[in-house]
Amino acid sequence: MSAVRRKPRAHHPDRVRDALLAQVEIVRLAAPGLTAEQRAAPSGLPGWDVRTLLAHIAGQIDALPRLLAEPPPAATRPAADLNTWAVSTAGIAADLDKKTRRDAEAAGDQVAALDAAAEEVEAVLETGVREDVLLPHRLGAMRALDFTVTRVVELVVHSDDLTRATGHPVRLDRGALAITVRVLADALAARAPGASTELRVPPFAAVQCLPGPRHTRGTPPNVVETDPLTWLRLATGRTTWEAATASGRLRAGGERASALASELPVLG
């Protein structure tokens, strides 16, 4: 499909490792500070309270050690990359929802589950950022490094979910946020290939997308610009184009810029 033909950018293993460790530690330390009332509050995700969200976060961290423990795929080349993963998440959302609810019921103590997941991922992370190791992902064989990048994205997105749901600020590591912004921008460019419109998310990303007249130099006629947090929420469906525009945090100029709204969210 055309949505995944564009090759994702490379991510440096050391930066990915450091970003994941930093965001895992931030979430792990934030969870014990949540009150019982905050944990029982709606998470903002359909049907999930904050307890369920915390169980989901623990499961997303633990996914890397789980896949590394499985037999390697028979494939010799990756079949799924970061763009494939990003545009395919909506298709596996129902299964993920069922698993998360089961995990939340079984976990009991979400803080203990986060601590255990953090310890396990730290123990395998050097292997998890290798480019020559393939993991048996449900979308097809996937490079360990790419899958670890997806863990960074998941952690950043859900850390922001925790902040919005509880009012308890969960910091976003700068390196982790940068990786997430770039992954989501690249996925948009893969989903809506072209060069008629430029998406700018300073200071982390700028990509061209949408079919139409190609821009070659100077200021593009169609420009969409926003900040990293607003882009994160737009790209994951946590806010709408209209709300971001009304708040002044999203600026769109040119005849084709508003067409970008129909391509959002990029991550289900």
Short mmCIF file of N, CA and C in Angstrom, two decimals, residues 12-96:
data_model
loop_
_atom_site.label_atom_id
_atom_site.label_comp_id
_atom_site.label_asym_id
_atom_site.label_seq_id
_atom_site.Cartn_x
_atom_site.Cartn_y
_atom_site.Cartn_z
N HIS A 12 19.28 6.56 15.83
CA HIS A 12 20.54 6.09 16.39
C HIS A 12 20.28 5.19 17.60
N PRO A 13 20.88 4.02 17.64
CA PRO A 13 20.61 3.09 18.76
C PRO A 13 20.86 3.68 20.13
N ASP A 14 21.95 4.45 20.30
CA ASP A 14 22.24 5.01 21.62
C ASP A 14 21.16 5.99 22.06
N ARG A 15 20.68 6.79 21.12
CA ARG A 15 19.64 7.76 21.47
C ARG A 15 18.32 7.07 21.79
N VAL A 16 18.03 6.01 21.05
CA VAL A 16 16.80 5.26 21.32
C VAL A 16 16.87 4.62 22.69
N ARG A 17 18.01 3.98 22.99
CA ARG A 17 18.19 3.35 24.30
C ARG A 17 18.02 4.36 25.43
N ASP A 18 18.71 5.50 25.31
CA ASP A 18 18.66 6.50 26.37
C ASP A 18 17.26 7.09 26.52
N ALA A 19 16.58 7.30 25.39
CA ALA A 19 15.23 7.87 25.44
C ALA A 19 14.26 6.92 26.11
N LEU A 20 14.35 5.63 25.78
CA LEU A 20 13.43 4.67 26.38
C LEU A 20 13.69 4.54 27.88
N LEU A 21 14.94 4.41 28.26
CA LEU A 21 15.25 4.30 29.68
C LEU A 21 14.77 5.52 30.45
N ALA A 22 14.96 6.70 29.87
CA ALA A 22 14.55 7.93 30.55
C ALA A 22 13.04 7.99 30.73
N GLN A 23 12.28 7.68 29.68
CA GLN A 23 10.82 7.78 29.79
C GLN A 23 10.24 6.69 30.66
N VAL A 24 10.82 5.50 30.62
CA VAL A 24 10.39 4.43 31.52
C VAL A 24 10.58 4.86 32.97
N GLU A 25 11.72 5.44 33.27
CA GLU A 25 12.00 5.85 34.64
C GLU A 25 11.05 6.97 35.09
N ILE A 26 10.75 7.89 34.18
CA ILE A 26 9.82 8.98 34.51
C ILE A 26 8.45 8.42 34.88
N VAL A 27 7.94 7.51 34.08
CA VAL A 27 6.62 6.92 34.36
C VAL A 27 6.66 6.07 35.63
N ARG A 28 7.72 5.30 35.78
CA ARG A 28 7.83 4.43 36.95
C ARG A 28 7.81 5.22 38.24
N LEU A 29 8.47 6.37 38.25
CA LEU A 29 8.53 7.20 39.45
C LEU A 29 7.26 8.01 39.65
N ALA A 30 6.53 8.29 38.57
CA ALA A 30 5.30 9.08 38.68
C ALA A 30 4.14 8.25 39.21
N ALA A 31 4.09 6.98 38.88
CA ALA A 31 2.93 6.15 39.22
C ALA A 31 2.63 6.09 40.72
N PRO A 32 3.64 5.91 41.59
CA PRO A 32 3.32 5.81 43.03
C PRO A 32 2.71 7.09 43.59
N GLY A 33 2.91 8.22 42.93
CA GLY A 33 2.37 9.48 43.42
C GLY A 33 0.91 9.70 43.09
N LEU A 34 0.32 8.82 42.32
CA LEU A 34 -1.09 8.96 41.96
C LEU A 34 -1.97 8.47 43.11
N THR A 35 -2.97 9.24 43.44
CA THR A 35 -3.90 8.85 44.50
C THR A 35 -4.87 7.79 43.99
N ALA A 36 -5.57 7.15 44.92
CA ALA A 36 -6.58 6.17 44.55
C ALA A 36 -7.66 6.81 43.67
N GLU A 37 -7.99 8.04 43.98
CA GLU A 37 -9.00 8.75 43.18
C GLU A 37 -8.49 9.00 41.76
N GLN A 38 -7.23 9.38 41.64
CA GLN A 38 -6.66 9.60 40.31
C GLN A 38 -6.60 8.31 39.51
N ARG A 39 -6.28 7.21 40.16
CA ARG A 39 -6.18 5.93 39.44
C ARG A 39 -7.55 5.43 38.98
N ALA A 40 -8.59 5.84 39.69
CA ALA A 40 -9.94 5.43 39.31
C ALA A 40 -10.56 6.35 38.28
N ALA A 41 -9.90 7.45 37.98
CA ALA A 41 -10.45 8.44 37.04
C ALA A 41 -10.41 7.92 35.61
N PRO A 42 -11.30 8.41 34.75
CA PRO A 42 -11.24 8.04 33.33
C PRO A 42 -9.90 8.45 32.74
N SER A 43 -9.35 7.61 31.87
CA SER A 43 -8.04 7.90 31.28
C SER A 43 -8.14 8.79 30.05
N GLY A 44 -9.35 8.96 29.53
CA GLY A 44 -9.50 9.67 28.26
C GLY A 44 -9.53 8.72 27.08
N LEU A 45 -9.18 7.47 27.30
CA LEU A 45 -9.24 6.43 26.28
C LEU A 45 -10.50 5.62 26.52
N PRO A 46 -11.25 5.28 25.49
CA PRO A 46 -12.57 4.66 25.65
C PRO A 46 -12.57 3.43 26.54
N GLY A 47 -13.33 3.51 27.64
CA GLY A 47 -13.51 2.36 28.52
C GLY A 47 -12.38 2.08 29.48
N TRP A 48 -11.32 2.90 29.47
CA TRP A 48 -10.18 2.65 30.35
C TRP A 48 -10.15 3.69 31.46
N ASP A 49 -9.95 3.23 32.69
CA ASP A 49 -9.59 4.16 33.75
C ASP A 49 -8.07 4.24 33.82
N VAL A 50 -7.56 5.05 34.73
CA VAL A 50 -6.11 5.24 34.81
C VAL A 50 -5.41 3.95 35.23
N ARG A 51 -6.07 3.13 36.06
CA ARG A 51 -5.46 1.85 36.43
C ARG A 51 -5.22 0.99 35.19
N THR A 52 -6.20 0.97 34.29
CA THR A 52 -6.06 0.20 33.06
C THR A 52 -4.95 0.77 32.19
N LEU A 53 -4.87 2.09 32.14
CA LEU A 53 -3.81 2.73 31.38
C LEU A 53 -2.43 2.37 31.94
N LEU A 54 -2.29 2.36 33.24
CA LEU A 54 -1.00 1.99 33.84
C LEU A 54 -0.64 0.54 33.52
N ALA A 55 -1.63 -0.34 33.55
CA ALA A 55 -1.38 -1.74 33.19
C ALA A 55 -0.96 -1.84 31.73
N HIS A 56 -1.57 -1.02 30.89
CA HIS A 56 -1.21 -1.02 29.46
C HIS A 56 0.23 -0.54 29.28
N ILE A 57 0.61 0.50 30.00
CA ILE A 57 1.98 1.02 29.90
C ILE A 57 2.97 -0.06 30.32
N ALA A 58 2.69 -0.76 31.41
CA ALA A 58 3.58 -1.84 31.85
C ALA A 58 3.69 -2.90 30.76
N GLY A 59 2.58 -3.21 30.12
CA GLY A 59 2.60 -4.21 29.05
C GLY A 59 3.38 -3.76 27.84
N GLN A 60 3.30 -2.48 27.52
CA GLN A 60 4.05 -1.95 26.38
C GLN A 60 5.56 -1.97 26.64
N ILE A 61 5.95 -1.72 27.88
CA ILE A 61 7.37 -1.82 28.24
C ILE A 61 7.83 -3.27 28.17
N ASP A 62 7.01 -4.15 28.71
CA ASP A 62 7.38 -5.56 28.81
C ASP A 62 7.34 -6.28 27.46
N ALA A 63 6.75 -5.63 26.45
CA ALA A 63 6.63 -6.28 25.13
C ALA A 63 8.00 -6.57 24.52
N LEU A 64 8.97 -5.70 24.78
CA LEU A 64 10.30 -5.93 24.20
C LEU A 64 10.95 -7.18 24.79
N PRO A 65 11.06 -7.33 26.10
CA PRO A 65 11.63 -8.58 26.61
C PRO A 65 10.82 -9.81 26.21
N ARG A 66 9.50 -9.68 26.10
CA ARG A 66 8.68 -10.84 25.70
C ARG A 66 9.03 -11.29 24.28
N LEU A 67 9.14 -10.34 23.35
CA LEU A 67 9.45 -10.72 21.97
C LEU A 67 10.88 -11.22 21.83
N LEU A 68 11.79 -10.64 22.59
CA LEU A 68 13.18 -11.12 22.53
C LEU A 68 13.30 -12.54 23.06
N ALA A 69 12.39 -12.95 23.94
CA ALA A 69 12.43 -14.30 24.50
C ALA A 69 11.81 -15.34 23.57
N GLU A 70 11.08 -14.88 22.55
CA GLU A 70 10.45 -15.82 21.62
C GLU A 70 11.44 -16.28 20.55
N PRO A 71 11.17 -17.42 19.91
CA PRO A 71 12.05 -17.87 18.82
C PRO A 71 12.10 -16.80 17.72
N PRO A 72 13.27 -16.57 17.14
CA PRO A 72 13.37 -15.55 16.09
C PRO A 72 12.56 -15.96 14.86
N PRO A 73 12.12 -14.98 14.08
CA PRO A 73 11.36 -15.31 12.87
C PRO A 73 12.24 -16.00 11.84
N ALA A 74 11.60 -16.74 10.94
CA ALA A 74 12.36 -17.43 9.89
C ALA A 74 12.89 -16.46 8.84
N ALA A 75 12.30 -15.29 8.77
CA ALA A 75 12.69 -14.31 7.75
C ALA A 75 14.13 -13.86 7.97
N THR A 76 14.77 -13.48 6.88
CA THR A 76 16.13 -12.93 6.96
C THR A 76 16.15 -11.42 6.79
N ARG A 77 15.01 -10.85 6.41
CA ARG A 77 14.88 -9.40 6.26
C ARG A 77 13.61 -8.93 6.96
N PRO A 78 13.60 -7.68 7.45
CA PRO A 78 12.39 -7.18 8.09
C PRO A 78 11.25 -7.03 7.10
N ALA A 79 10.04 -7.38 7.54
CA ALA A 79 8.85 -7.22 6.71
C ALA A 79 8.06 -5.99 7.11
N ALA A 80 8.28 -5.52 8.34
CA ALA A 80 7.54 -4.36 8.86
C ALA A 80 8.53 -3.33 9.38
N ASP A 81 8.29 -2.07 9.02
CA ASP A 81 9.14 -0.99 9.52
C ASP A 81 8.29 -0.05 10.36
N LEU A 82 8.85 1.09 10.72
CA LEU A 82 8.14 2.02 11.60
C LEU A 82 6.88 2.58 10.96
N ASN A 83 6.94 2.88 9.66
CA ASN A 83 5.75 3.39 8.99
C ASN A 83 4.65 2.33 8.94
N THR A 84 5.04 1.09 8.66
CA THR A 84 4.06 0.00 8.66
C THR A 84 3.38 -0.10 10.01
N TRP A 85 4.18 -0.07 11.07
CA TRP A 85 3.63 -0.16 12.42
C TRP A 85 2.67 0.99 12.70
N ALA A 86 3.07 2.21 12.39
CA ALA A 86 2.26 3.38 12.72
C ALA A 86 0.90 3.35 12.05
N VAL A 87 0.88 3.02 10.75
CA VAL A 87 -0.39 3.07 10.04
C VAL A 87 -1.23 1.81 10.25
N SER A 88 -0.68 0.82 10.95
CA SER A 88 -1.40 -0.43 11.18
C SER A 88 -1.97 -0.55 12.58
N THR A 89 -1.67 0.40 13.46
CA THR A 89 -2.09 0.27 14.85
C THR A 89 -3.60 0.24 15.01
N ALA A 90 -4.31 0.99 14.17
CA ALA A 90 -5.77 1.00 14.28
C ALA A 90 -6.35 -0.38 14.03
N GLY A 91 -5.71 -1.14 13.16
CA GLY A 91 -6.22 -2.46 12.81
C GLY A 91 -6.08 -3.50 13.91
N ILE A 92 -5.20 -3.25 14.87
CA ILE A 92 -5.02 -4.21 15.96
C ILE A 92 -5.54 -3.64 17.29
N ALA A 93 -6.25 -2.51 17.22
CA ALA A 93 -6.70 -1.83 18.44
C ALA A 93 -7.66 -2.69 19.26
N ALA A 94 -8.57 -3.40 18.58
CA ALA A 94 -9.56 -4.20 19.32
C ALA A 94 -8.89 -5.32 20.10
N ASP A 95 -7.93 -6.01 19.47
CA ASP A 95 -7.22 -7.08 20.17
C ASP A 95 -6.42 -6.53 21.34
N LEU A 96 -5.80 -5.37 21.11
CA LEU A 96 -5.00 -4.75 22.16
C LEU A 96 -5.87 -4.33 23.34
#
